[in-house]
């Protein structure tokens, strides 16, 4: 059970993986949970006792290899920006299942601040916008100030970004017809800044 079939000295032989240069160690890391029905006073380390907010959960996770923040299906209103610790993956339940949007007070801020070995996957980010004439651009993804990429650049996969304009109506619920909606004035609530 602890051996593999490998060529050793020109012959096919069963041997231990480490004797033929194959590393078998794996840093398991930890999984933390967030649910719309959770509570930030919970431990967050089991599906039954999840945190309520992504922002709080990210402050409870230490930087490290293979740390996962599993965000259950639901709609999450969060205080942006969300700073992801080194080596942490923020994983939703799917693009059509997990929706992340800012509070009204933070809808013009960046969403995720990325660092070395960070990953965001399987969710939709929406509700961000850049008011007409605003000097700063807000992005769904940006490197955090002082980010030092040593091992692997951040990954963003299976994520949809849906921004909005300021003039929303019943027939235009995202305000795409507004003068300040992307791409009318380009970079309103942009995607990624590298």
PDB file of C-alpha atoms in Angstrom:
ATOM      1  CA  UNK A   1       0.000   0.000   0.000  1.00  0.00           C
ATOM      2  CA  UNK A   2       3.000   2.316   0.541  1.00  0.00           C
ATOM      3  CA  UNK A   3       4.687   1.568  -2.761  1.00  0.00           C
ATOM      4  CA  UNK A   4       4.392   2.469  -6.413  1.00  0.00           C
ATOM      5  CA  UNK A   5       5.450   0.804  -9.629  1.00  0.00           C
ATOM      6  CA  UNK A   6       8.535   2.606 -10.987  1.00  0.00           C
ATOM      7  CA  UNK A   7      11.566   1.964 -13.163  1.00  0.00           C
ATOM      8  CA  UNK A   8      14.629   1.411 -10.958  1.00  0.00           C
ATOM      9  CA  UNK A   9      17.939   0.440 -12.529  1.00  0.00           C
ATOM     10  CA  UNK A  10      16.201  -0.289 -15.827  1.00  0.00           C
ATOM     11  CA  UNK A  11      13.689  -2.675 -14.254  1.00  0.00           C
ATOM     12  CA  UNK A  12      10.038  -2.178 -13.328  1.00  0.00           C
ATOM     13  CA  UNK A  13       9.936  -2.532  -9.537  1.00  0.00           C
ATOM     14  CA  UNK A  14       7.582  -1.844  -6.628  1.00  0.00           C
ATOM     15  CA  UNK A  15       9.267   0.748  -4.413  1.00  0.00           C
ATOM     16  CA  UNK A  16       8.558   3.562  -1.970  1.00  0.00           C
ATOM     17  CA  UNK A  17       7.787   6.856  -3.765  1.00  0.00           C
ATOM     18  CA  UNK A  18      10.445   8.818  -1.823  1.00  0.00           C
ATOM     19  CA  UNK A  19      13.182   6.471  -3.100  1.00  0.00           C
ATOM     20  CA  UNK A  20      12.492   7.513  -6.703  1.00  0.00           C
ATOM     21  CA  UNK A  21      12.132  11.258  -6.028  1.00  0.00           C
ATOM     22  CA  UNK A  22       8.367  11.514  -5.627  1.00  0.00           C
ATOM     23  CA  UNK A  23       7.184  13.650  -2.734  1.00  0.00           C
ATOM     24  CA  UNK A  24       4.101  12.286  -1.054  1.00  0.00           C
ATOM     25  CA  UNK A  25       3.631  14.842   1.702  1.00  0.00           C
ATOM     26  CA  UNK A  26       0.616  17.140   1.603  1.00  0.00           C
ATOM     27  CA  UNK A  27      -0.012  20.116   3.840  1.00  0.00           C
ATOM     28  CA  UNK A  28      -3.670  19.568   4.689  1.00  0.00           C
ATOM     29  CA  UNK A  29      -4.552  23.072   5.906  1.00  0.00           C
ATOM     30  CA  UNK A  30      -7.929  23.888   7.427  1.00  0.00           C
ATOM     31  CA  UNK A  31     -11.435  24.527   6.153  1.00  0.00           C
ATOM     32  CA  UNK A  32     -13.595  27.295   7.599  1.00  0.00           C
ATOM     33  CA  UNK A  33     -17.271  27.838   6.801  1.00  0.00           C
ATOM     34  CA  UNK A  34     -19.538  30.830   6.158  1.00  0.00           C
ATOM     35  CA  UNK A  35     -23.316  30.653   5.797  1.00  0.00           C
ATOM     36  CA  UNK A  36     -25.999  33.316   5.495  1.00  0.00           C
ATOM     37  CA  UNK A  37     -27.590  31.577   8.514  1.00  0.00           C
ATOM     38  CA  UNK A  38     -24.339  31.520  10.503  1.00  0.00           C
ATOM     39  CA  UNK A  39     -23.141  33.601  13.420  1.00  0.00           C
ATOM     40  CA  UNK A  40     -19.811  35.380  13.770  1.00  0.00           C
ATOM     41  CA  UNK A  41     -19.606  34.149  17.378  1.00  0.00           C
ATOM     42  CA  UNK A  42     -19.469  30.541  16.080  1.00  0.00           C
ATOM     43  CA  UNK A  43     -16.164  28.714  15.680  1.00  0.00           C
ATOM     44  CA  UNK A  44     -16.537  28.545  11.888  1.00  0.00           C
ATOM     45  CA  UNK A  45     -14.616  25.265  11.746  1.00  0.00           C
ATOM     46  CA  UNK A  46     -17.618  23.040  11.019  1.00  0.00           C
ATOM     47  CA  UNK A  47     -20.471  23.222   8.547  1.00  0.00           C
ATOM     48  CA  UNK A  48     -22.870  23.115  11.500  1.00  0.00           C
ATOM     49  CA  UNK A  49     -21.271  26.157  13.219  1.00  0.00           C
ATOM     50  CA  UNK A  50     -20.400  28.553  10.357  1.00  0.00           C
ATOM     51  CA  UNK A  51     -19.460  32.209  10.527  1.00  0.00           C
ATOM     52  CA  UNK A  52     -22.038  34.660   9.163  1.00  0.00           C
ATOM     53  CA  UNK A  53     -19.787  37.087   7.284  1.00  0.00           C
ATOM     54  CA  UNK A  54     -16.853  36.612   4.940  1.00  0.00           C
ATOM     55  CA  UNK A  55     -15.192  39.739   6.342  1.00  0.00           C
ATOM     56  CA  UNK A  56     -15.134  38.340   9.880  1.00  0.00           C
ATOM     57  CA  UNK A  57     -14.063  34.879   8.751  1.00  0.00           C
ATOM     58  CA  UNK A  58     -11.062  36.312   6.875  1.00  0.00           C
ATOM     59  CA  UNK A  59      -9.873  37.981  10.091  1.00  0.00           C
ATOM     60  CA  UNK A  60      -9.986  34.597  11.872  1.00  0.00           C
ATOM     61  CA  UNK A  61      -7.918  32.649   9.324  1.00  0.00           C
ATOM     62  CA  UNK A  62      -4.150  32.669   9.693  1.00  0.00           C
ATOM     63  CA  UNK A  63      -2.015  32.843   6.561  1.00  0.00           C
ATOM     64  CA  UNK A  64      -0.896  29.378   5.493  1.00  0.00           C
ATOM     65  CA  UNK A  65      -0.925  26.684   2.867  1.00  0.00           C
ATOM     66  CA  UNK A  66      -4.231  25.172   1.795  1.00  0.00           C
ATOM     67  CA  UNK A  67      -6.500  27.250   4.031  1.00  0.00           C
ATOM     68  CA  UNK A  68     -10.050  27.244   2.602  1.00  0.00           C
ATOM     69  CA  UNK A  69     -12.991  29.501   3.375  1.00  0.00           C
ATOM     70  CA  UNK A  70     -16.057  27.645   2.082  1.00  0.00           C
ATOM     71  CA  UNK A  71     -18.940  30.076   1.469  1.00  0.00           C
ATOM     72  CA  UNK A  72     -22.348  28.376   1.274  1.00  0.00           C
ATOM     73  CA  UNK A  73     -25.011  29.277  -1.273  1.00  0.00           C
ATOM     74  CA  UNK A  74     -26.733  32.545  -0.471  1.00  0.00           C
ATOM     75  CA  UNK A  75     -26.546  36.304  -0.795  1.00  0.00           C
ATOM     76  CA  UNK A  76     -23.898  38.083   1.290  1.00  0.00           C
ATOM     77  CA  UNK A  77     -23.773  41.810   1.919  1.00  0.00           C
ATOM     78  CA  UNK A  78     -20.232  42.560   3.065  1.00  0.00           C
ATOM     79  CA  UNK A  79     -18.111  45.542   4.023  1.00  0.00           C
ATOM     80  CA  UNK A  80     -15.596  45.979   1.188  1.00  0.00           C
ATOM     81  CA  UNK A  81     -12.679  45.590   0.769  1.00  0.00           C
ATOM     82  CA  UNK A  82     -12.127  41.977   1.831  1.00  0.00           C
ATOM     83  CA  UNK A  83      -8.453  41.263   2.443  1.00  0.00           C
ATOM     84  CA  UNK A  84      -7.493  37.627   1.843  1.00  0.00           C
ATOM     85  CA  UNK A  85      -4.580  36.284   3.940  1.00  0.00           C
ATOM     86  CA  UNK A  86      -1.647  34.609   2.167  1.00  0.00           C
ATOM     87  CA  UNK A  87      -2.435  31.049   1.044  1.00  0.00           C
ATOM     88  CA  UNK A  88      -6.210  31.263   1.555  1.00  0.00           C
ATOM     89  CA  UNK A  89      -8.859  30.163  -0.955  1.00  0.00           C
ATOM     90  CA  UNK A  90     -12.304  31.777  -0.796  1.00  0.00           C
ATOM     91  CA  UNK A  91     -14.650  29.269  -2.447  1.00  0.00           C
ATOM     92  CA  UNK A  92     -18.339  29.863  -3.109  1.00  0.00           C
ATOM     93  CA  UNK A  93     -20.991  27.272  -3.933  1.00  0.00           C
ATOM     94  CA  UNK A  94     -21.143  28.303  -7.613  1.00  0.00           C
ATOM     95  CA  UNK A  95     -21.596  31.349  -9.800  1.00  0.00           C
ATOM     96  CA  UNK A  96     -25.370  31.075  -9.656  1.00  0.00           C
ATOM     97  CA  UNK A  97     -25.501  30.064  -6.005  1.00  0.00           C
ATOM     98  CA  UNK A  98     -23.233  32.495  -4.109  1.00  0.00           C
ATOM     99  CA  UNK A  99     -23.716  36.262  -4.568  1.00  0.00           C
ATOM    100  CA  UNK A 100     -21.392  38.707  -2.855  1.00  0.00           C
ATOM    101  CA  UNK A 101     -22.235  42.409  -2.814  1.00  0.00           C
ATOM    102  CA  UNK A 102     -21.064  45.446  -0.861  1.00  0.00           C
ATOM    103  CA  UNK A 103     -22.875  47.418   1.790  1.00  0.00           C
ATOM    104  CA  UNK A 104     -24.242  50.749   0.573  1.00  0.00           C
ATOM    105  CA  UNK A 105     -21.422  52.522   2.419  1.00  0.00           C
ATOM    106  CA  UNK A 106     -18.707  50.442   0.660  1.00  0.00           C
ATOM    107  CA  UNK A 107     -20.139  49.934  -2.845  1.00  0.00           C
ATOM    108  CA  UNK A 108     -17.471  52.186  -4.380  1.00  0.00           C
ATOM    109  CA  UNK A 109     -14.582  50.235  -2.783  1.00  0.00           C
ATOM    110  CA  UNK A 110     -12.579  47.344  -4.201  1.00  0.00           C
ATOM    111  CA  UNK A 111     -13.980  43.896  -3.388  1.00  0.00           C
ATOM    112  CA  UNK A 112     -11.103  41.435  -2.823  1.00  0.00           C
ATOM    113  CA  UNK A 113      -7.508  42.368  -1.979  1.00  0.00           C
ATOM    114  CA  UNK A 114      -5.247  39.529  -3.118  1.00  0.00           C
ATOM    115  CA  UNK A 115      -1.811  38.335  -1.982  1.00  0.00           C
ATOM    116  CA  UNK A 116       0.584  35.429  -2.513  1.00  0.00           C
ATOM    117  CA  UNK A 117      -1.182  32.084  -3.188  1.00  0.00           C
ATOM    118  CA  UNK A 118      -4.690  33.507  -2.742  1.00  0.00           C
ATOM    119  CA  UNK A 119      -7.638  32.158  -4.735  1.00  0.00           C
ATOM    120  CA  UNK A 120     -11.232  33.274  -5.287  1.00  0.00           C
ATOM    121  CA  UNK A 121     -13.579  30.874  -7.052  1.00  0.00           C
ATOM    122  CA  UNK A 122     -17.158  29.836  -7.716  1.00  0.00           C
ATOM    123  CA  UNK A 123     -19.201  32.971  -6.977  1.00  0.00           C
ATOM    124  CA  UNK A 124     -20.709  36.151  -8.400  1.00  0.00           C
ATOM    125  CA  UNK A 125     -19.713  39.629  -7.267  1.00  0.00           C
ATOM    126  CA  UNK A 126     -22.230  42.383  -7.919  1.00  0.00           C
ATOM    127  CA  UNK A 127     -23.526  45.759  -6.859  1.00  0.00           C
ATOM    128  CA  UNK A 128     -20.288  47.748  -7.147  1.00  0.00           C
ATOM    129  CA  UNK A 129     -20.219  51.021  -9.049  1.00  0.00           C
ATOM    130  CA  UNK A 130     -18.071  54.063  -9.688  1.00  0.00           C
ATOM    131  CA  UNK A 131     -19.978  57.333  -9.398  1.00  0.00           C
ATOM    132  CA  UNK A 132     -19.584  59.733 -12.326  1.00  0.00           C
ATOM    133  CA  UNK A 133     -16.526  61.911 -11.782  1.00  0.00           C
ATOM    134  CA  UNK A 134     -15.029  59.792  -8.996  1.00  0.00           C
ATOM    135  CA  UNK A 135     -11.239  59.927  -8.979  1.00  0.00           C
ATOM    136  CA  UNK A 136     -10.674  56.341  -7.888  1.00  0.00           C
ATOM    137  CA  UNK A 137     -11.555  53.155  -9.717  1.00  0.00           C
ATOM    138  CA  UNK A 138     -13.006  50.261  -7.810  1.00  0.00           C
ATOM    139  CA  UNK A 139     -12.131  46.729  -8.838  1.00  0.00           C
ATOM    140  CA  UNK A 140     -13.458  43.294  -8.013  1.00  0.00           C
ATOM    141  CA  UNK A 141      -9.833  42.134  -7.595  1.00  0.00           C
ATOM    142  CA  UNK A 142      -6.717  44.103  -6.737  1.00  0.00           C
ATOM    143  CA  UNK A 143      -3.372  43.285  -5.125  1.00  0.00           C
ATOM    144  CA  UNK A 144      -3.329  44.404  -1.500  1.00  0.00           C
ATOM    145  CA  UNK A 145      -0.847  47.141  -0.632  1.00  0.00           C
ATOM    146  CA  UNK A 146       2.541  45.541  -0.013  1.00  0.00           C
ATOM    147  CA  UNK A 147       1.581  42.186  -1.551  1.00  0.00           C
ATOM    148  CA  UNK A 148       4.722  40.099  -2.015  1.00  0.00           C
ATOM    149  CA  UNK A 149       4.174  37.316  -4.542  1.00  0.00           C
ATOM    150  CA  UNK A 150       6.799  34.697  -3.697  1.00  0.00           C
ATOM    151  CA  UNK A 151       5.244  31.309  -4.521  1.00  0.00           C
ATOM    152  CA  UNK A 152       2.205  31.659  -6.799  1.00  0.00           C
ATOM    153  CA  UNK A 153       0.211  34.524  -8.197  1.00  0.00           C
ATOM    154  CA  UNK A 154      -3.431  34.788  -7.144  1.00  0.00           C
ATOM    155  CA  UNK A 155      -5.993  32.694  -9.026  1.00  0.00           C
ATOM    156  CA  UNK A 156      -9.496  33.865  -9.893  1.00  0.00           C
ATOM    157  CA  UNK A 157     -11.648  31.192 -11.495  1.00  0.00           C
ATOM    158  CA  UNK A 158     -15.336  30.676 -12.227  1.00  0.00           C
ATOM    159  CA  UNK A 159     -16.263  34.152 -10.946  1.00  0.00           C
ATOM    160  CA  UNK A 160     -18.796  36.509 -12.532  1.00  0.00           C
ATOM    161  CA  UNK A 161     -18.608  40.258 -11.876  1.00  0.00           C
ATOM    162  CA  UNK A 162     -21.858  42.204 -12.405  1.00  0.00           C
ATOM    163  CA  UNK A 163     -21.649  45.912 -11.635  1.00  0.00           C
ATOM    164  CA  UNK A 164     -24.304  48.574 -11.793  1.00  0.00           C
ATOM    165  CA  UNK A 165     -25.030  52.207 -12.520  1.00  0.00           C
ATOM    166  CA  UNK A 166     -26.680  54.646 -10.148  1.00  0.00           C
ATOM    167  CA  UNK A 167     -30.040  54.916 -11.933  1.00  0.00           C
ATOM    168  CA  UNK A 168     -31.841  51.620 -11.316  1.00  0.00           C
ATOM    169  CA  UNK A 169     -35.476  51.097 -12.313  1.00  0.00           C
ATOM    170  CA  UNK A 170     -37.865  48.161 -12.518  1.00  0.00           C
ATOM    171  CA  UNK A 171     -37.036  47.747 -16.201  1.00  0.00           C
ATOM    172  CA  UNK A 172     -33.260  48.333 -15.666  1.00  0.00           C
ATOM    173  CA  UNK A 173     -32.499  46.752 -12.242  1.00  0.00           C
ATOM    174  CA  UNK A 174     -28.708  47.094 -12.617  1.00  0.00           C
ATOM    175  CA  UNK A 175     -28.702  50.639 -13.997  1.00  0.00           C
ATOM    176  CA  UNK A 176     -26.922  49.661 -17.194  1.00  0.00           C
ATOM    177  CA  UNK A 177     -28.606  52.570 -18.976  1.00  0.00           C
ATOM    178  CA  UNK A 178     -27.088  55.091 -16.539  1.00  0.00           C
ATOM    179  CA  UNK A 179     -24.446  57.469 -17.785  1.00  0.00           C
ATOM    180  CA  UNK A 180     -22.100  56.159 -15.087  1.00  0.00           C
ATOM    181  CA  UNK A 181     -22.556  52.463 -15.910  1.00  0.00           C
ATOM    182  CA  UNK A 182     -19.735  50.460 -17.470  1.00  0.00           C
ATOM    183  CA  UNK A 183     -18.937  50.438 -20.369  1.00  0.00           C
ATOM    184  CA  UNK A 184     -20.604  53.796 -21.077  1.00  0.00           C
ATOM    185  CA  UNK A 185     -17.935  55.649 -19.088  1.00  0.00           C
ATOM    186  CA  UNK A 186     -15.458  52.776 -18.775  1.00  0.00           C
ATOM    187  CA  UNK A 187     -13.939  51.921 -15.791  1.00  0.00           C
ATOM    188  CA  UNK A 188     -17.082  51.983 -13.594  1.00  0.00           C
ATOM    189  CA  UNK A 189     -16.791  49.101 -11.200  1.00  0.00           C
ATOM    190  CA  UNK A 190     -14.052  47.411 -13.192  1.00  0.00           C
ATOM    191  CA  UNK A 191     -12.915  43.793 -12.927  1.00  0.00           C
ATOM    192  CA  UNK A 192      -9.220  43.241 -12.181  1.00  0.00           C
ATOM    193  CA  UNK A 193      -6.283  45.561 -11.519  1.00  0.00           C
ATOM    194  CA  UNK A 194      -2.881  43.929 -11.924  1.00  0.00           C
TER     195      UNK A 194
END
